[in-house]
């Protein structure tokens, strides 16, 4: 969790102050609204410590749960006003609009088939994607112009095509 957050900060020129960061997924796993021990809580707390502006989207986790988890997390800085630093969005496109980076923190199926050309067009440039759940095709996103960082996967061996939605071979042992 800490390494992931440090990678985001380092890649975004060592500062997140005032930058919009889209958080895609807050639940600990897809198809649930359960956030107990979700890595997203701790990653978001680290982003807030760096003074980022968060735009969170999760299809099942409610706004009050997100705020409760961030308030109760001991890593969330006491001096951060969550109401002004965290926006809970109704969809991924709203969360990504104007963002400097996207952090994929839950492996929701819908994140595999988003309209990434549309998302790229709406983001601040340079646009970054940090895939913490190995759901996107890093090669295709790089071709769109994204700077892509994946955890534990080789971007030359995609898991799923973000353009066609076709699932690719997952047996090659992939990483950045």
Short mmCIF file of C-alpha atoms in Angstrom, two decimals:
data_model
loop_
_atom_site.label_atom_id
_atom_site.label_comp_id
_atom_site.label_asym_id
_atom_site.label_seq_id
_atom_site.Cartn_x
_atom_site.Cartn_y
_atom_site.Cartn_z
CA UNK A 1 0.00 0.00 0.00
CA UNK A 2 2.71 2.45 1.00
CA UNK A 3 4.89 1.49 -1.97
CA UNK A 4 1.97 2.00 -4.34
CA UNK A 5 1.27 5.45 -2.87
CA UNK A 6 4.95 6.42 -3.03
CA UNK A 7 5.05 5.37 -6.68
CA UNK A 8 2.12 7.68 -7.42
CA UNK A 9 3.77 10.63 -5.68
CA UNK A 10 7.14 10.01 -7.33
CA UNK A 11 5.58 9.65 -10.79
CA UNK A 12 3.57 12.85 -10.41
CA UNK A 13 6.71 14.93 -9.98
CA UNK A 14 6.97 14.45 -6.19
CA UNK A 15 3.87 16.47 -5.33
CA UNK A 16 0.14 15.85 -5.26
CA UNK A 17 -0.80 19.17 -3.69
CA UNK A 18 -3.98 20.37 -5.35
CA UNK A 19 -3.94 17.62 -7.99
CA UNK A 20 -7.16 15.73 -8.71
CA UNK A 21 -6.69 11.99 -8.28
CA UNK A 22 -9.47 9.67 -9.51
CA UNK A 23 -9.95 6.65 -7.27
CA UNK A 24 -11.70 3.85 -9.13
CA UNK A 25 -12.88 1.31 -6.60
CA UNK A 26 -13.05 1.57 -2.82
CA UNK A 27 -14.37 -1.88 -1.83
CA UNK A 28 -11.85 -4.55 -0.85
CA UNK A 29 -12.97 -6.70 -3.81
CA UNK A 30 -15.36 -6.48 -6.74
CA UNK A 31 -19.05 -7.26 -6.52
CA UNK A 32 -19.32 -6.13 -2.90
CA UNK A 33 -19.82 -2.95 -0.94
CA UNK A 34 -17.63 -4.30 1.86
CA UNK A 35 -14.72 -2.00 2.67
CA UNK A 36 -13.26 -3.79 5.70
CA UNK A 37 -9.46 -3.55 5.47
CA UNK A 38 -9.68 -2.29 1.89
CA UNK A 39 -6.31 -1.13 0.59
CA UNK A 40 -8.15 1.85 -0.94
CA UNK A 41 -8.67 3.35 2.52
CA UNK A 42 -4.94 3.48 3.21
CA UNK A 43 -3.98 4.59 -0.29
CA UNK A 44 -6.54 7.42 -0.08
CA UNK A 45 -5.18 8.43 3.34
CA UNK A 46 -1.69 8.60 1.84
CA UNK A 47 -2.98 10.71 -1.07
CA UNK A 48 -4.69 13.06 1.40
CA UNK A 49 -1.47 13.37 3.40
CA UNK A 50 0.10 14.64 0.17
CA UNK A 51 -2.76 17.18 -0.14
CA UNK A 52 -4.37 15.59 -3.20
CA UNK A 53 -7.99 16.26 -4.14
CA UNK A 54 -9.71 12.87 -4.43
CA UNK A 55 -12.57 11.95 -6.76
CA UNK A 56 -13.81 8.52 -5.67
CA UNK A 57 -16.07 6.19 -7.60
CA UNK A 58 -17.18 2.74 -6.53
CA UNK A 59 -20.37 1.18 -7.92
CA UNK A 60 -21.46 -0.28 -4.56
CA UNK A 61 -19.81 1.67 -1.73
CA UNK A 62 -21.91 4.56 -0.45
CA UNK A 63 -20.58 8.06 0.25
CA UNK A 64 -21.18 7.85 4.00
CA UNK A 65 -19.18 4.60 4.17
CA UNK A 66 -16.24 6.15 2.29
CA UNK A 67 -16.19 9.17 4.61
CA UNK A 68 -16.57 6.98 7.72
CA UNK A 69 -13.67 4.76 6.65
CA UNK A 70 -11.42 7.74 5.93
CA UNK A 71 -12.35 9.42 9.23
CA UNK A 72 -11.63 6.26 11.21
CA UNK A 73 -8.35 5.48 9.44
CA UNK A 74 -5.43 6.43 11.67
CA UNK A 75 -3.37 7.27 8.55
CA UNK A 76 -5.74 10.06 7.46
CA UNK A 77 -4.21 13.39 8.51
CA UNK A 78 -6.18 15.15 11.27
CA UNK A 79 -5.84 18.53 9.57
CA UNK A 80 -7.48 17.45 6.29
CA UNK A 81 -11.08 18.55 5.72
CA UNK A 82 -12.61 15.52 4.04
CA UNK A 83 -15.65 17.43 2.78
CA UNK A 84 -13.43 19.73 0.70
CA UNK A 85 -10.78 17.14 -0.20
CA UNK A 86 -12.91 14.14 -1.21
CA UNK A 87 -15.63 14.09 -3.86
CA UNK A 88 -17.67 10.91 -4.22
CA UNK A 89 -18.75 10.62 -7.85
CA UNK A 90 -21.74 8.91 -9.48
CA UNK A 91 -19.65 7.35 -12.26
CA UNK A 92 -16.06 6.75 -13.39
CA UNK A 93 -16.21 9.42 -16.10
CA UNK A 94 -17.07 12.15 -13.59
CA UNK A 95 -14.31 10.96 -11.26
CA UNK A 96 -11.73 11.02 -14.07
CA UNK A 97 -12.72 14.38 -15.59
CA UNK A 98 -9.91 16.84 -14.93
CA UNK A 99 -7.87 14.27 -13.02
CA UNK A 100 -4.09 14.15 -13.20
CA UNK A 101 -4.09 10.42 -12.41
CA UNK A 102 -6.38 7.41 -12.12
CA UNK A 103 -5.78 4.83 -9.41
CA UNK A 104 -7.60 1.53 -10.02
CA UNK A 105 -7.97 0.00 -6.55
CA UNK A 106 -10.75 -2.58 -7.01
CA UNK A 107 -11.06 -5.01 -9.92
CA UNK A 108 -14.60 -4.08 -10.97
CA UNK A 109 -15.43 -5.51 -14.40
CA UNK A 110 -16.73 -2.15 -15.61
CA UNK A 111 -13.23 -0.67 -15.26
CA UNK A 112 -12.04 -3.08 -17.96
CA UNK A 113 -14.43 -1.68 -20.55
CA UNK A 114 -14.53 2.05 -19.86
CA UNK A 115 -14.20 4.41 -22.80
CA UNK A 116 -10.54 5.22 -22.15
CA UNK A 117 -10.16 7.52 -25.19
CA UNK A 118 -13.02 9.61 -23.73
CA UNK A 119 -11.40 9.55 -20.30
CA UNK A 120 -8.00 10.56 -21.67
CA UNK A 121 -9.55 13.51 -23.52
CA UNK A 122 -11.13 14.73 -20.26
CA UNK A 123 -8.01 14.50 -18.08
CA UNK A 124 -5.21 16.94 -17.27
CA UNK A 125 -2.01 16.17 -19.16
CA UNK A 126 0.23 14.36 -18.76
CA UNK A 127 -2.38 11.74 -17.78
CA UNK A 128 -1.37 8.81 -15.55
CA UNK A 129 -2.99 5.45 -14.76
CA UNK A 130 -1.88 3.34 -11.80
CA UNK A 131 -3.49 -0.09 -12.03
CA UNK A 132 -3.29 -1.73 -8.64
CA UNK A 133 -5.58 -4.61 -9.62
CA UNK A 134 -4.28 -5.68 -13.03
CA UNK A 135 -7.45 -4.95 -14.97
CA UNK A 136 -6.33 -2.79 -17.89
CA UNK A 137 -4.23 -3.22 -21.00
CA UNK A 138 -1.18 -1.02 -20.41
CA UNK A 139 -0.04 -1.19 -24.04
CA UNK A 140 -3.33 0.14 -25.41
CA UNK A 141 -3.50 2.89 -22.82
CA UNK A 142 0.06 3.97 -23.62
CA UNK A 143 -0.94 4.18 -27.28
CA UNK A 144 -3.71 6.58 -26.24
CA UNK A 145 -1.12 8.76 -24.49
CA UNK A 146 -1.41 7.64 -20.87
CA UNK A 147 1.62 7.08 -18.63
CA UNK A 148 0.77 3.62 -17.25
CA UNK A 149 2.02 1.88 -14.13
CA UNK A 150 0.77 -1.63 -13.35
CA UNK A 151 1.36 -3.81 -10.32
CA UNK A 152 2.67 -7.30 -10.96
CA UNK A 153 1.95 -7.44 -14.70
CA UNK A 154 3.95 -7.03 -17.87
CA UNK A 155 2.24 -4.39 -20.03
CA UNK A 156 3.34 -6.31 -23.15
CA UNK A 157 1.09 -9.22 -22.14
CA UNK A 158 -2.31 -7.61 -21.54
CA UNK A 159 -5.03 -9.15 -19.42
CA UNK A 160 -7.95 -7.52 -21.22
CA UNK A 161 -8.23 -5.18 -24.15
CA UNK A 162 -9.61 -1.82 -23.03
CA UNK A 163 -10.75 -1.16 -26.59
CA UNK A 164 -12.43 -4.46 -27.50
CA UNK A 165 -13.08 -5.87 -24.02
CA UNK A 166 -11.62 -9.23 -25.09
CA UNK A 167 -9.92 -11.14 -22.29
CA UNK A 168 -6.34 -12.01 -23.15
CA UNK A 169 -4.12 -14.78 -21.82
CA UNK A 170 -3.35 -14.26 -18.14
CA UNK A 171 -0.70 -16.97 -17.85
CA UNK A 172 2.42 -15.07 -18.88
CA UNK A 173 3.30 -13.69 -15.40
CA UNK A 174 2.97 -9.98 -16.04
CA UNK A 175 4.31 -6.77 -14.44
CA UNK A 176 5.39 -3.17 -15.31
#
